[in-house]
Short mmCIF file of C-alpha atoms in Angstrom, two decimals:
data_model
loop_
_atom_site.label_atom_id
_atom_site.label_comp_id
_atom_site.label_asym_id
_atom_site.label_seq_id
_atom_site.Cartn_x
_atom_site.Cartn_y
_atom_site.Cartn_z
CA UNK A 788 0.04 0.02 0.19
CA UNK A 789 1.18 3.34 -0.94
CA UNK A 790 -0.50 6.02 0.86
CA UNK A 791 -0.06 9.85 0.12
CA UNK A 792 -1.58 12.28 2.41
CA UNK A 793 -1.28 16.08 2.27
CA UNK A 794 1.94 15.97 -0.03
CA UNK A 795 2.76 19.92 -1.81
CA UNK A 796 5.89 19.86 -3.81
CA UNK A 797 7.24 22.18 -6.12
CA UNK A 798 10.68 22.94 -8.39
CA UNK A 799 11.88 26.06 -6.71
CA UNK A 800 8.79 28.67 -8.21
CA UNK A 801 6.79 26.25 -9.51
CA UNK A 802 4.50 24.22 -7.67
CA UNK A 803 3.50 21.16 -9.24
CA UNK A 804 1.38 19.30 -6.14
CA UNK A 805 -0.71 21.12 -3.55
CA UNK A 806 -2.13 19.32 -0.58
CA UNK A 807 -2.14 16.23 -2.66
CA UNK A 808 -3.61 13.01 -1.25
CA UNK A 809 -4.34 9.18 -3.35
CA UNK A 810 -4.28 5.79 -1.87
CA UNK A 811 -2.63 3.12 -3.80
CA UNK A 812 -3.73 -0.50 -2.02
CA UNK A 813 -1.52 -3.50 -2.49
CA UNK A 814 -1.72 -5.44 -5.36
CA UNK A 815 -3.34 -2.68 -7.49
CA UNK A 816 -2.42 -2.16 -11.05
CA UNK A 817 -2.97 1.34 -11.65
CA UNK A 818 -2.28 4.15 -14.34
CA UNK A 819 -1.25 7.48 -14.02
CA UNK A 820 -1.97 9.88 -16.94
CA UNK A 821 -2.63 13.51 -17.89
CA UNK A 822 -0.99 15.79 -20.58
CA UNK A 823 2.60 16.56 -20.01
CA UNK A 824 3.74 18.43 -17.39
CA UNK A 825 1.31 18.01 -15.34
CA UNK A 826 2.94 16.22 -12.66
CA UNK A 827 3.14 12.52 -13.65
CA UNK A 828 6.51 11.52 -13.48
CA UNK A 829 7.19 13.77 -10.67
CA UNK A 830 4.58 11.73 -8.53
CA UNK A 831 6.19 8.52 -9.91
CA UNK A 832 9.48 10.30 -8.55
CA UNK A 833 7.93 11.36 -5.00
CA UNK A 834 6.45 7.47 -4.39
CA UNK A 835 10.01 6.39 -5.48
CA UNK A 836 11.71 8.17 -2.74
CA UNK A 837 13.63 10.23 -5.08
CA UNK A 838 12.12 13.63 -4.75
CA UNK A 839 10.76 14.98 -1.23
CA UNK A 840 7.80 16.39 -0.47
CA UNK A 841 7.83 20.09 0.73
CA UNK A 842 4.89 19.07 2.64
CA UNK A 843 3.09 15.88 3.63
CA UNK A 844 3.73 12.14 4.20
CA UNK A 845 3.97 9.29 1.90
CA UNK A 846 3.47 6.04 4.07
CA UNK A 847 4.28 2.96 2.69
CA UNK A 848 3.22 -0.33 3.70
CA UNK A 849 5.12 -1.85 7.04
CA UNK A 850 5.62 -4.82 5.03
CA UNK A 851 8.22 -3.11 3.17
CA UNK A 852 10.32 -2.93 6.12
CA UNK A 853 11.90 0.21 7.34
CA UNK A 854 13.69 1.40 4.33
CA UNK A 855 10.93 0.52 1.88
CA UNK A 856 12.98 1.49 -1.64
CA UNK A 857 14.72 -1.83 -0.72
CA UNK A 858 11.56 -3.46 -2.75
CA UNK A 859 10.71 -0.44 -5.15
CA UNK A 860 11.07 -1.12 -8.44
CA UNK A 861 11.40 2.75 -10.07
CA UNK A 862 12.23 3.41 -14.07
CA UNK A 863 11.88 7.13 -14.62
CA UNK A 864 12.32 8.64 -17.55
CA UNK A 865 15.85 9.89 -16.97
CA UNK A 866 17.19 6.15 -17.27
CA UNK A 867 19.40 7.27 -14.32
CA UNK A 868 21.88 5.11 -14.12
CA UNK A 869 26.12 5.33 -13.37
CA UNK A 870 26.80 5.54 -17.18
CA UNK A 871 30.61 4.65 -17.23
CA UNK A 872 30.28 1.53 -15.43
CA UNK A 873 29.97 -1.54 -17.68
CA UNK A 874 27.27 -3.88 -17.86
CA UNK A 875 28.77 -6.30 -15.36
CA UNK A 876 29.88 -3.87 -13.11
CA UNK A 877 26.53 -2.05 -12.82
CA UNK A 878 25.20 -5.40 -12.15
CA UNK A 879 27.75 -6.05 -9.48
CA UNK A 880 27.00 -2.84 -7.76
CA UNK A 881 22.96 -3.24 -7.76
CA UNK A 882 23.60 -7.06 -6.28
CA UNK A 883 25.80 -5.62 -3.88
CA UNK A 884 23.62 -2.17 -2.83
CA UNK A 885 20.70 -4.16 -2.41
CA UNK A 886 22.16 -7.78 -1.13
CA UNK A 887 21.45 -10.28 -4.13
CA UNK A 888 22.97 -13.24 -4.02
CA UNK A 889 22.10 -14.38 -7.85
CA UNK A 890 20.75 -12.07 -10.76
CA UNK A 891 18.45 -12.73 -13.35
CA UNK A 892 19.27 -11.59 -16.59
CA UNK A 893 16.69 -13.32 -18.35
CA UNK A 894 15.41 -10.05 -19.93
CA UNK A 895 18.93 -8.79 -20.75
CA UNK A 896 18.91 -12.25 -22.58
CA UNK A 897 16.71 -11.33 -25.20
CA UNK A 898 18.33 -7.89 -26.13
CA UNK A 899 22.28 -8.15 -27.79
CA UNK A 900 23.89 -6.30 -25.01
CA UNK A 901 27.38 -7.46 -23.65
CA UNK A 902 28.59 -7.44 -20.56
CA UNK A 903 31.82 -5.40 -21.14
CA UNK A 904 29.78 -2.66 -22.73
CA UNK A 905 29.23 0.67 -20.73
CA UNK A 906 26.16 1.74 -19.54
CA UNK A 907 26.47 4.90 -21.75
CA UNK A 908 27.08 3.20 -25.15
CA UNK A 909 23.57 0.99 -24.74
CA UNK A 910 20.82 2.66 -26.94
CA UNK A 911 17.82 4.41 -25.30
CA UNK A 912 15.98 1.02 -25.68
CA UNK A 913 18.47 -1.13 -24.75
CA UNK A 914 18.86 0.71 -21.45
CA UNK A 915 15.46 0.80 -20.72
CA UNK A 916 15.21 -3.16 -20.76
CA UNK A 917 18.21 -3.29 -18.60
CA UNK A 918 17.08 -0.99 -15.97
CA UNK A 919 14.00 -3.14 -15.94
CA UNK A 920 15.83 -6.41 -15.71
CA UNK A 921 17.86 -4.66 -12.43
CA UNK A 922 14.67 -3.57 -10.87
CA UNK A 923 12.97 -7.24 -11.57
CA UNK A 924 15.63 -8.77 -10.02
CA UNK A 925 14.91 -7.30 -6.62
CA UNK A 926 11.72 -9.47 -6.90
CA UNK A 927 10.15 -6.04 -6.02
CA UNK A 928 6.70 -5.45 -4.11
CA UNK A 929 5.72 -2.02 -6.23
CA UNK A 930 6.66 -1.56 -9.35
CA UNK A 931 7.08 2.17 -10.40
CA UNK A 932 7.65 2.31 -14.48
CA UNK A 933 7.46 5.36 -16.18
CA UNK A 934 6.69 6.77 -19.55
CA UNK A 935 9.89 5.56 -20.79
CA UNK A 936 8.70 1.78 -21.65
CA UNK A 937 7.66 3.42 -25.20
CA UNK A 938 11.46 3.64 -26.15
CA UNK A 939 11.38 -0.52 -25.83
CA UNK A 940 10.67 -2.37 -29.50
CA UNK A 941 7.37 -3.91 -29.58
CA UNK A 942 9.67 -7.46 -29.16
CA UNK A 943 11.24 -6.81 -26.17
CA UNK A 944 7.84 -4.29 -24.82
CA UNK A 945 5.96 -7.99 -25.22
CA UNK A 946 8.65 -9.64 -23.11
CA UNK A 947 8.65 -7.09 -20.26
CA UNK A 948 4.72 -7.21 -20.10
CA UNK A 949 4.86 -10.97 -19.89
CA UNK A 950 7.35 -10.94 -17.01
CA UNK A 951 4.89 -8.28 -15.13
CA UNK A 952 2.26 -10.51 -16.25
CA UNK A 953 4.34 -13.63 -14.30
CA UNK A 954 4.99 -11.65 -11.78
CA UNK A 955 1.62 -10.39 -10.97
CA UNK A 956 0.50 -14.33 -11.23
CA UNK A 957 2.96 -14.99 -8.57
CA UNK A 958 2.26 -12.25 -6.06
CA UNK A 959 0.62 -9.08 -5.15
CA UNK A 960 2.40 -6.75 -6.94
CA UNK A 961 1.76 -3.44 -6.65
CA UNK A 962 2.21 -1.13 -9.96
CA UNK A 963 1.77 2.11 -10.60
CA UNK A 964 2.66 3.14 -14.43
CA UNK A 965 2.83 7.02 -16.40
CA UNK A 966 1.65 5.96 -19.50
CA UNK A 967 -0.03 7.55 -22.67
CA UNK A 968 -0.10 4.84 -24.98
CA UNK A 969 -2.20 1.95 -23.47
CA UNK A 970 -3.15 -0.42 -25.89
CA UNK A 971 -0.85 -3.38 -25.13
CA UNK A 972 -1.31 -2.65 -21.04
CA UNK A 973 -4.76 -2.22 -20.90
CA UNK A 974 -6.02 -5.83 -19.69
CA UNK A 975 -3.81 -5.41 -17.02
CA UNK A 976 -5.00 -2.14 -15.98
CA UNK A 977 -7.15 -1.95 -12.84
CA UNK A 978 -7.73 1.47 -11.99
CA UNK A 979 -7.03 4.88 -13.57
CA UNK A 980 -5.87 8.13 -12.32
CA UNK A 981 -5.79 11.36 -14.62
CA UNK A 982 -3.97 14.19 -13.24
CA UNK A 983 -5.13 17.91 -14.11
CA UNK A 984 -3.26 20.92 -12.99
CA UNK A 985 -1.60 18.92 -10.04
CA UNK A 986 -4.92 17.27 -8.42
CA UNK A 987 -6.65 14.31 -9.78
CA UNK A 988 -9.46 15.04 -11.79
CA UNK A 989 -10.53 11.55 -12.55
CA UNK A 990 -9.81 8.41 -10.34
CA UNK A 991 -12.05 5.41 -11.60
CA UNK A 992 -11.74 1.91 -11.66
CA UNK A 993 -11.24 0.98 -15.56
CA UNK A 994 -14.30 -1.07 -15.37
CA UNK A 995 -16.51 1.80 -14.38
CA UNK A 996 -14.49 4.58 -16.20
CA UNK A 997 -15.45 2.66 -19.85
CA UNK A 998 -19.19 2.38 -18.53
CA UNK A 999 -19.01 6.31 -17.84
CA UNK A 1000 -17.16 7.39 -21.15
CA UNK A 1001 -18.84 7.33 -24.17
CA UNK A 1002 -18.36 8.88 -27.91
CA UNK A 1003 -21.88 9.70 -29.19
CA UNK A 1004 -22.16 10.23 -32.85
CA UNK A 1005 -24.41 13.31 -33.52
CA UNK A 1006 -25.37 16.27 -35.89
CA UNK A 1007 -26.51 18.54 -32.31
CA UNK A 1008 -24.41 18.89 -29.42
CA UNK A 1009 -26.23 16.50 -26.61
CA UNK A 1010 -26.51 19.28 -24.06
CA UNK A 1011 -28.06 17.29 -20.95
CA UNK A 1012 -24.39 15.90 -21.30
CA UNK A 1013 -21.06 16.52 -20.15
CA UNK A 1014 -18.78 16.48 -22.97
CA UNK A 1015 -15.12 15.93 -22.86
CA UNK A 1016 -14.11 16.95 -26.18
CA UNK A 1017 -15.55 16.84 -29.66
CA UNK A 1018 -14.26 16.21 -33.20
CA UNK A 1019 -16.41 17.91 -36.09
CA UNK A 1020 -17.06 16.72 -39.54
CA UNK A 1021 -18.77 17.83 -42.50
CA UNK A 1022 -22.65 15.99 -41.78
CA UNK A 1023 -21.98 14.82 -37.99
CA UNK A 1024 -19.32 15.57 -34.77
CA UNK A 1025 -18.20 12.86 -32.39
CA UNK A 1026 -18.59 13.83 -28.68
CA UNK A 1027 -17.10 12.53 -25.99
CA UNK A 1028 -18.87 12.31 -22.61
CA UNK A 1029 -18.22 11.62 -18.81
CA UNK A 1030 -20.00 10.93 -16.80
CA UNK A 1031 -22.44 8.65 -18.64
CA UNK A 1032 -25.74 7.42 -17.36
CA UNK A 1033 -27.07 4.26 -18.75
CA UNK A 1034 -30.34 5.15 -18.07
CA UNK A 1035 -30.30 8.19 -20.76
CA UNK A 1036 -30.06 5.61 -23.45
CA UNK A 1037 -33.00 6.05 -24.84
CA UNK A 1038 -33.00 9.69 -24.76
CA UNK A 1039 -29.84 10.68 -26.32
CA UNK A 1040 -30.17 11.62 -30.03
CA UNK A 1041 -27.62 9.81 -31.68
CA UNK A 1042 -25.61 6.87 -32.02
CA UNK A 1043 -23.66 5.88 -28.41
CA UNK A 1044 -19.73 4.05 -28.73
CA UNK A 1045 -17.94 2.53 -26.41
CA UNK A 1046 -14.24 3.36 -26.33
CA UNK A 1047 -11.45 1.58 -25.35
CA UNK A 1048 -8.82 2.93 -22.40
CA UNK A 1049 -6.79 4.84 -25.19
CA UNK A 1050 -9.67 6.36 -26.87
CA UNK A 1051 -10.91 7.21 -23.17
CA UNK A 1052 -7.71 8.44 -22.14
CA UNK A 1053 -7.28 11.11 -25.58
CA UNK A 1054 -10.66 11.97 -25.24
CA UNK A 1055 -9.91 13.51 -21.69
CA UNK A 1056 -6.31 14.74 -22.55
CA UNK A 1057 -8.16 16.08 -26.27
CA UNK A 1058 -10.76 18.55 -23.86
CA UNK A 1059 -7.57 19.73 -21.96
CA UNK A 1060 -5.98 21.38 -24.80
CA UNK A 1061 -9.21 22.05 -26.43
CA UNK B 1276 28.84 1.04 -2.46
CA UNK B 1277 32.05 1.17 -1.02
CA UNK B 1278 33.50 -0.87 -3.82
CA UNK B 1279 32.54 1.57 -6.27
CA UNK B 1280 33.42 4.24 -4.52
CA UNK B 1281 37.17 3.15 -3.73
CA UNK B 1282 37.65 2.40 -7.59
CA UNK B 1283 36.64 5.68 -8.07
CA UNK B 1284 39.13 7.05 -5.64
CA UNK B 1285 41.96 4.68 -7.13
CA UNK B 1286 40.94 6.65 -10.20
CA UNK B 1287 41.67 9.81 -9.09
CA UNK B 1288 44.11 8.75 -7.29
CA UNK B 1289 46.49 7.50 -10.10
CA UNK B 1290 45.64 10.47 -12.30
CA UNK B 1291 47.09 12.59 -9.67
CA UNK B 1292 50.46 10.64 -9.50
CA UNK B 1293 50.99 11.67 -13.16
CA UNK B 1294 53.18 14.40 -11.33
CA UNK B 1295 55.23 11.91 -9.88
CA UNK B 1296 55.76 10.20 -12.91
CA UNK B 1297 57.25 13.14 -14.57
CA UNK B 1298 60.03 13.70 -12.20
CA UNK B 1299 62.08 11.35 -13.57
CA UNK B 1300 61.82 12.98 -17.20
CA UNK B 1301 62.74 16.54 -15.52
CA UNK B 1302 65.50 15.32 -14.08
CA UNK B 1303 66.85 13.33 -17.32
CA UNK B 1304 65.90 15.91 -18.88
CA UNK B 1305 67.96 18.71 -17.08
CA UNK B 1306 70.66 16.04 -17.19
CA UNK B 1307 70.52 15.99 -21.00
CA UNK B 1308 69.12 19.32 -21.80
CA UNK B 1309 69.03 22.00 -20.04
CA UNK B 1310 71.84 21.20 -17.31
CA UNK B 1311 70.26 23.87 -14.43
CA UNK B 1312 71.34 20.96 -11.84
CA UNK B 1313 68.27 20.02 -10.49
CA UNK B 1314 68.78 17.76 -7.29
CA UNK B 1315 66.99 14.62 -7.56
CA UNK B 1316 65.95 14.51 -3.98
CA UNK B 1317 64.50 17.90 -3.82
CA UNK B 1318 62.69 16.90 -7.10
CA UNK B 1319 61.25 14.45 -5.37
CA UNK B 1320 59.86 16.21 -2.06
CA UNK B 1321 58.40 18.45 -4.09
CA UNK B 1322 56.83 16.15 -6.79
CA UNK B 1323 55.30 14.37 -3.54
CA UNK B 1324 54.13 17.68 -2.10
CA UNK B 1325 52.15 18.32 -5.17
CA UNK B 1326 50.86 15.02 -5.85
CA UNK B 1327 49.90 15.41 -2.22
CA UNK B 1328 48.08 18.84 -2.86
CA UNK B 1329 46.68 17.92 -6.10
CA UNK B 1330 45.06 14.82 -5.21
CA UNK B 1331 43.63 16.51 -1.80
CA UNK B 1332 42.03 18.21 -3.67
CA UNK B 1333 41.19 16.54 -6.45
CA UNK B 1334 39.66 13.78 -4.73
CA UNK B 1335 37.18 16.18 -2.73
CA UNK B 1336 36.35 18.17 -5.66
CA UNK B 1337 35.61 14.91 -7.53
CA UNK B 1338 33.38 13.10 -5.05
CA UNK B 1339 30.27 13.84 -6.61
CA UNK B 1340 31.64 13.90 -10.11
CA UNK B 1341 29.86 10.31 -11.22
CA UNK B 1342 26.60 11.32 -10.33
CA UNK B 1343 26.89 14.36 -11.75
CA UNK B 1344 28.55 13.37 -15.16
CA UNK B 1345 25.92 9.93 -15.41
CA UNK B 1346 22.96 12.19 -14.46
CA UNK B 1347 23.05 9.39 -11.79
CA UNK B 1348 21.97 11.35 -8.61
CA UNK B 1349 18.16 10.07 -9.61
CA UNK B 1350 19.67 6.34 -9.17
CA UNK B 1351 21.53 6.96 -5.80
CA UNK B 1352 18.80 8.23 -4.37
CA UNK B 1353 16.25 5.91 -5.46
CA UNK B 1354 18.91 2.60 -3.77
CA UNK B 1355 18.05 1.42 0.17
CA UNK B 1356 21.21 3.58 1.34
CA UNK B 1357 21.45 5.68 3.89
CA UNK B 1358 22.38 9.63 3.62
CA UNK B 1359 25.42 8.65 6.13
CA UNK B 1360 25.97 5.32 4.78
CA UNK B 1361 26.72 7.33 1.09
CA UNK B 1362 28.80 10.22 2.38
CA UNK B 1363 30.96 7.47 4.54
CA UNK B 1364 31.53 4.98 1.54
CA UNK B 1365 32.60 8.41 -0.61
CA UNK B 1366 34.94 9.69 1.33
CA UNK B 1367 36.54 7.19 3.97
CA UNK B 1368 38.29 5.68 0.59
CA UNK B 1369 39.76 9.13 -0.24
CA UNK B 1370 40.80 9.87 3.07
CA UNK B 1371 42.26 6.76 2.78
CA UNK B 1372 44.27 7.06 -0.08
CA UNK B 1373 45.33 10.47 0.90
CA UNK B 1374 47.06 8.91 4.33
CA UNK B 1375 48.13 6.21 2.45
CA UNK B 1376 49.87 8.69 0.08
CA UNK B 1377 51.04 10.58 2.82
CA UNK B 1378 52.42 7.70 4.94
CA UNK B 1379 54.15 6.77 1.14
CA UNK B 1380 55.98 10.47 0.99
CA UNK B 1381 57.18 10.06 4.48
CA UNK B 1382 58.62 6.99 3.46
CA UNK B 1383 59.93 7.74 0.13
CA UNK B 1384 61.27 11.99 1.20
CA UNK B 1385 62.48 10.90 4.93
CA UNK B 1386 61.10 13.18 6.59
CA UNK B 1387 57.26 13.52 7.25
CA UNK B 1388 55.23 15.60 4.95
CA UNK B 1389 52.08 15.31 6.81
CA UNK B 1390 53.56 16.33 9.61
CA UNK B 1391 54.91 19.61 8.19
CA UNK B 1392 52.24 20.23 6.10
CA UNK B 1393 48.96 17.64 7.49
CA UNK B 1394 46.98 20.88 8.10
CA UNK B 1395 47.13 22.32 4.48
CA UNK B 1396 46.38 19.01 3.31
CA UNK B 1397 43.58 18.55 5.28
CA UNK B 1398 42.16 21.46 4.57
CA UNK B 1399 42.59 21.41 0.92
CA UNK B 1400 40.76 18.08 1.12
CA UNK B 1401 37.49 19.27 3.17
CA UNK B 1402 37.46 22.62 1.17
CA UNK B 1403 37.59 20.87 -1.87
CA UNK B 1404 35.18 18.66 -0.58
CA UNK B 1405 32.70 20.80 1.16
CA UNK B 1406 32.55 23.48 -1.78
CA UNK B 1407 32.06 20.28 -4.27
CA UNK B 1408 28.19 20.31 -3.40
CA UNK B 1409 27.78 23.99 -3.70
CA UNK B 1410 29.67 24.79 -6.58
CA UNK B 1411 28.53 23.58 -10.42
CA UNK B 1412 31.74 22.68 -11.96
CA UNK B 1413 35.36 21.49 -10.65
CA UNK B 1414 37.62 24.39 -11.77
CA UNK B 1415 35.15 26.96 -9.92
CA UNK B 1416 35.50 24.21 -7.23
CA UNK B 1417 39.47 24.37 -7.17
CA UNK B 1418 39.52 28.18 -7.48
CA UNK B 1419 36.95 28.45 -4.48
CA UNK B 1420 39.33 25.85 -2.59
CA UNK B 1421 42.81 28.34 -3.27
CA UNK B 1422 40.14 31.45 -2.15
CA UNK B 1423 39.64 29.33 0.69
CA UNK B 1424 43.35 28.18 1.56
CA UNK B 1425 44.24 31.75 1.43
CA UNK B 1426 41.16 32.69 3.94
CA UNK B 1427 42.34 29.49 6.19
CA UNK B 1428 46.22 31.04 6.19
CA UNK B 1429 45.50 34.72 6.86
CA UNK B 1430 42.95 33.29 9.10
CA UNK B 1431 45.49 31.73 11.19
CA UNK B 1432 47.62 35.54 11.54
CA UNK B 1433 44.62 36.99 12.43
CA UNK B 1434 42.92 34.60 15.04
CA UNK B 1435 46.80 34.76 17.02
CA UNK B 1436 46.58 38.80 16.46
CA UNK B 1437 42.77 38.80 17.59
CA UNK B 1438 44.07 36.74 20.87
CA UNK B 1439 46.94 38.73 21.47
CA UNK B 1440 45.40 41.79 21.82
CA UNK B 1441 42.90 40.22 24.47
CA UNK B 1442 45.31 39.10 26.47
CA UNK B 1443 46.29 35.80 25.35
CA UNK B 1444 48.71 33.80 23.18
CA UNK B 1445 49.46 30.71 21.87
CA UNK B 1446 53.26 30.55 23.57
CA UNK B 1447 55.55 27.89 22.86
CA UNK B 1448 55.98 25.24 20.01
CA UNK B 1449 52.66 24.24 19.74
CA UNK B 1450 51.08 27.67 19.49
CA UNK B 1451 51.22 27.96 15.30
CA UNK B 1452 49.96 24.67 15.12
CA UNK B 1453 46.92 25.42 17.42
CA UNK B 1454 46.28 28.71 15.83
CA UNK B 1455 46.31 26.86 12.26
CA UNK B 1456 43.74 24.15 13.63
CA UNK B 1457 41.48 26.66 15.19
CA UNK B 1458 41.82 28.56 11.49
CA UNK B 1459 40.74 25.46 9.96
CA UNK B 1460 37.80 24.53 12.25
CA UNK B 1461 36.25 28.49 12.18
CA UNK B 1462 35.99 27.52 8.16
CA UNK B 1463 35.47 24.42 7.82
CA UNK B 1464 33.01 23.68 10.54
CA UNK B 1465 30.28 25.79 8.68
CA UNK B 1466 31.22 24.59 5.18
CA UNK B 1467 30.81 20.89 7.01
CA UNK B 1468 27.71 21.48 8.52
CA UNK B 1469 26.08 23.45 5.30
CA UNK B 1470 27.37 20.26 3.31
CA UNK B 1471 25.95 18.06 5.67
CA UNK B 1472 22.45 19.53 5.86
CA UNK B 1473 22.54 20.23 2.15
CA UNK B 1474 23.44 16.34 1.21
CA UNK B 1475 20.60 15.19 3.96
CA UNK B 1476 18.20 16.58 2.61
CA UNK B 1477 19.39 16.68 -1.14
CA UNK B 1478 16.55 15.22 -3.82
CA UNK B 1479 16.61 14.68 -7.40
CA UNK B 1480 15.42 18.03 -8.20
CA UNK B 1481 18.41 20.34 -9.90
CA UNK B 1482 20.87 21.07 -7.63
CA UNK B 1483 20.53 24.49 -7.93
CA UNK B 1484 17.36 24.46 -6.50
CA UNK B 1485 18.56 22.39 -3.38
CA UNK B 1486 21.47 25.10 -1.92
CA UNK B 1487 19.57 27.73 -0.18
CA UNK B 1488 20.54 26.03 2.96
CA UNK B 1489 24.28 25.58 1.89
CA UNK B 1490 24.32 29.71 1.06
CA UNK B 1491 22.51 30.75 3.85
CA UNK B 1492 24.97 28.86 6.42
CA UNK B 1493 28.28 29.50 4.24
CA UNK B 1494 27.65 33.27 3.42
CA UNK B 1495 27.62 35.01 6.44
CA UNK B 1496 30.17 32.74 7.82
CA UNK B 1497 32.54 33.89 4.62
CA UNK B 1498 31.41 37.57 5.31
CA UNK B 1499 32.40 37.45 9.08
CA UNK B 1500 35.92 35.61 8.78
CA UNK B 1501 36.93 37.49 5.74
CA UNK B 1502 35.66 41.33 7.63
CA UNK B 1503 37.46 40.21 10.13
CA UNK B 1504 40.91 39.00 8.38
CA UNK B 1505 40.25 42.27 6.08
CA UNK B 1506 39.85 44.83 9.13
CA UNK B 1507 42.52 43.89 10.71
CA UNK B 1508 44.92 43.42 8.02
CA UNK B 1509 47.00 45.96 8.61
CA UNK B 1510 47.19 45.81 12.53
CA UNK B 1511 48.05 42.30 12.20
CA UNK B 1512 51.12 42.22 9.41
CA UNK B 1513 52.39 44.92 11.79
CA UNK B 1514 52.34 43.29 14.91
CA UNK B 1515 53.57 39.80 13.20
CA UNK B 1516 56.37 41.73 11.82
CA UNK B 1517 57.31 43.15 15.23
CA UNK B 1518 57.63 40.11 16.71
#
C-alpha cells in the first residue's frame, strides 16, 4: 500500500502539487495519465523516494520494511544509472547494494547487450531493458514505471509485459505506470488516475470508467451531458462524454459507442487542450 | 557502494600520480638538455608534496563527479542507502588513499610531509569536498579551494593577533599549530555543516534549487571571517612583523 497524504511539492517557484492525497492499495495495477507537464513523473518520483515532498507524508506498507526503497522498483524517464560502469560492473554494484546473491538476467538475454559494454554505450531501448532487468531482479513489491517503456521495440515490450504478468500471477505486486499509449497494457490495468493541474481529475476503476465515458455520434451537441471533447466532421460530430448515465440511453439523439482506454484518455486529454 | 567508490578514488589517485611520473623525465631532461643542476631528492620532495596537494583537492572536488557526469543522482537516491552510508562510502576511500600517499611520501622523502603540511592538506581536502556540493564545476571548485586556503592561512594569523589583543597568546612550540587548527575549524566546521545538511535533504531536483541551506550558512560565515581578516589585516601584519 502507498499512502500519499497532503503532499505539496514544487520545483523552485513552480508548484506541482498542493495538498495532494492518493492511496494505492497493495496489489493494484494503476495507471497515472494526463497531459505533459501535469506532474505524472514527479508523482512517480515522489513515490520512489527520489524526490522529497515539501509538505505532507508518503507512507508505505510496513511489510516493505524500514527502508521501502529495498522493495520498490523504479524506472524513471531519465533512466538514471552510473553510465561509466560496464554492464557487469553495474550488475555487481546493484547486487551489492541490494544484497542479492544471484541476478536473473533473462530480460537482458533477449537483447544484444554485452557484459563489457558501458551503460552509456547502450541505445535508449537497450538501456530501458537493462534498467527494467535490474529492478525486476529485486523481486519488487512495488513497481513504478514511467512512460519510458515506449522506447523499447514491440518484441522487447512484449517480453517485459509478459514478465510483469508473471510477477502479478506470483504475488500481490503493486504497479503504478505512467503512460499515454495503452493498447498492450490495457488488460493489466485496474484503476485509472487522470491528473489535471496537479490534482486528481478522474480516479476510477477501469470498468466503471469504460461504462461512464462514451462516444456519441450526432448532428447536435447533447446538451444534457458533459462533453469532454469533440471532433467535428461535415455532416456530424463525435462527442466524448463523461459521466455517461446508462439510463439516458433512450433519450440521447445519435449513436452511442464504447471506447477503449486509449480513446478514453485521448478524450480527456483532448478536452484539456481544447 | 564502497567497492565502487574505492575504484573511483583509485582512478583519481592514479590520475594524480602523473606529477610523480613526470619527475624522472624532468631530472633526465635537466641532465641532458637544460643542465640547471636539479637535485633529484628535492625534486622527489616537491613532487610528492605537489601530488599530495593535487590529490587532496582532486579527490574532494570530484566526490560527486560520477553522479553529476552520469546524471545518476536519481539512481543513487532510489537505492536503499542512508545518506550517512553514502557519504561515508565516498569520503573514507579518498581519505584513506590520502593517508597512504602521505605515508608513502614520508617513507620515500625521509621526513614526514604530513607532519609538516598535514593541516594544509586536510584543509585543501575538506575545502574541496565541502565546496563540491555548492559549486557546479570542478574548475570553480579549485578556484574556491585556493580562496579558502588563503582565508585559512590569513585567518590563522588574524586569530593569533586578535587573541594577543585580548591578552592571551599561544606560546611555545605548539602555538602555530593550535592557531592553524583553530583557523581550519572556524572555516571548515560551518562549511561541513552546510555540506551535510544540504546533502541530507537533497533529492533528484536540479541542484541549484537545493542550495538555499548551503548558501544560508556559508555566505554569512565567509562574510564575517573575510571582514575580520580585512579589517585587522594591516595591524595584524604590523604586529607579526614586530615580533
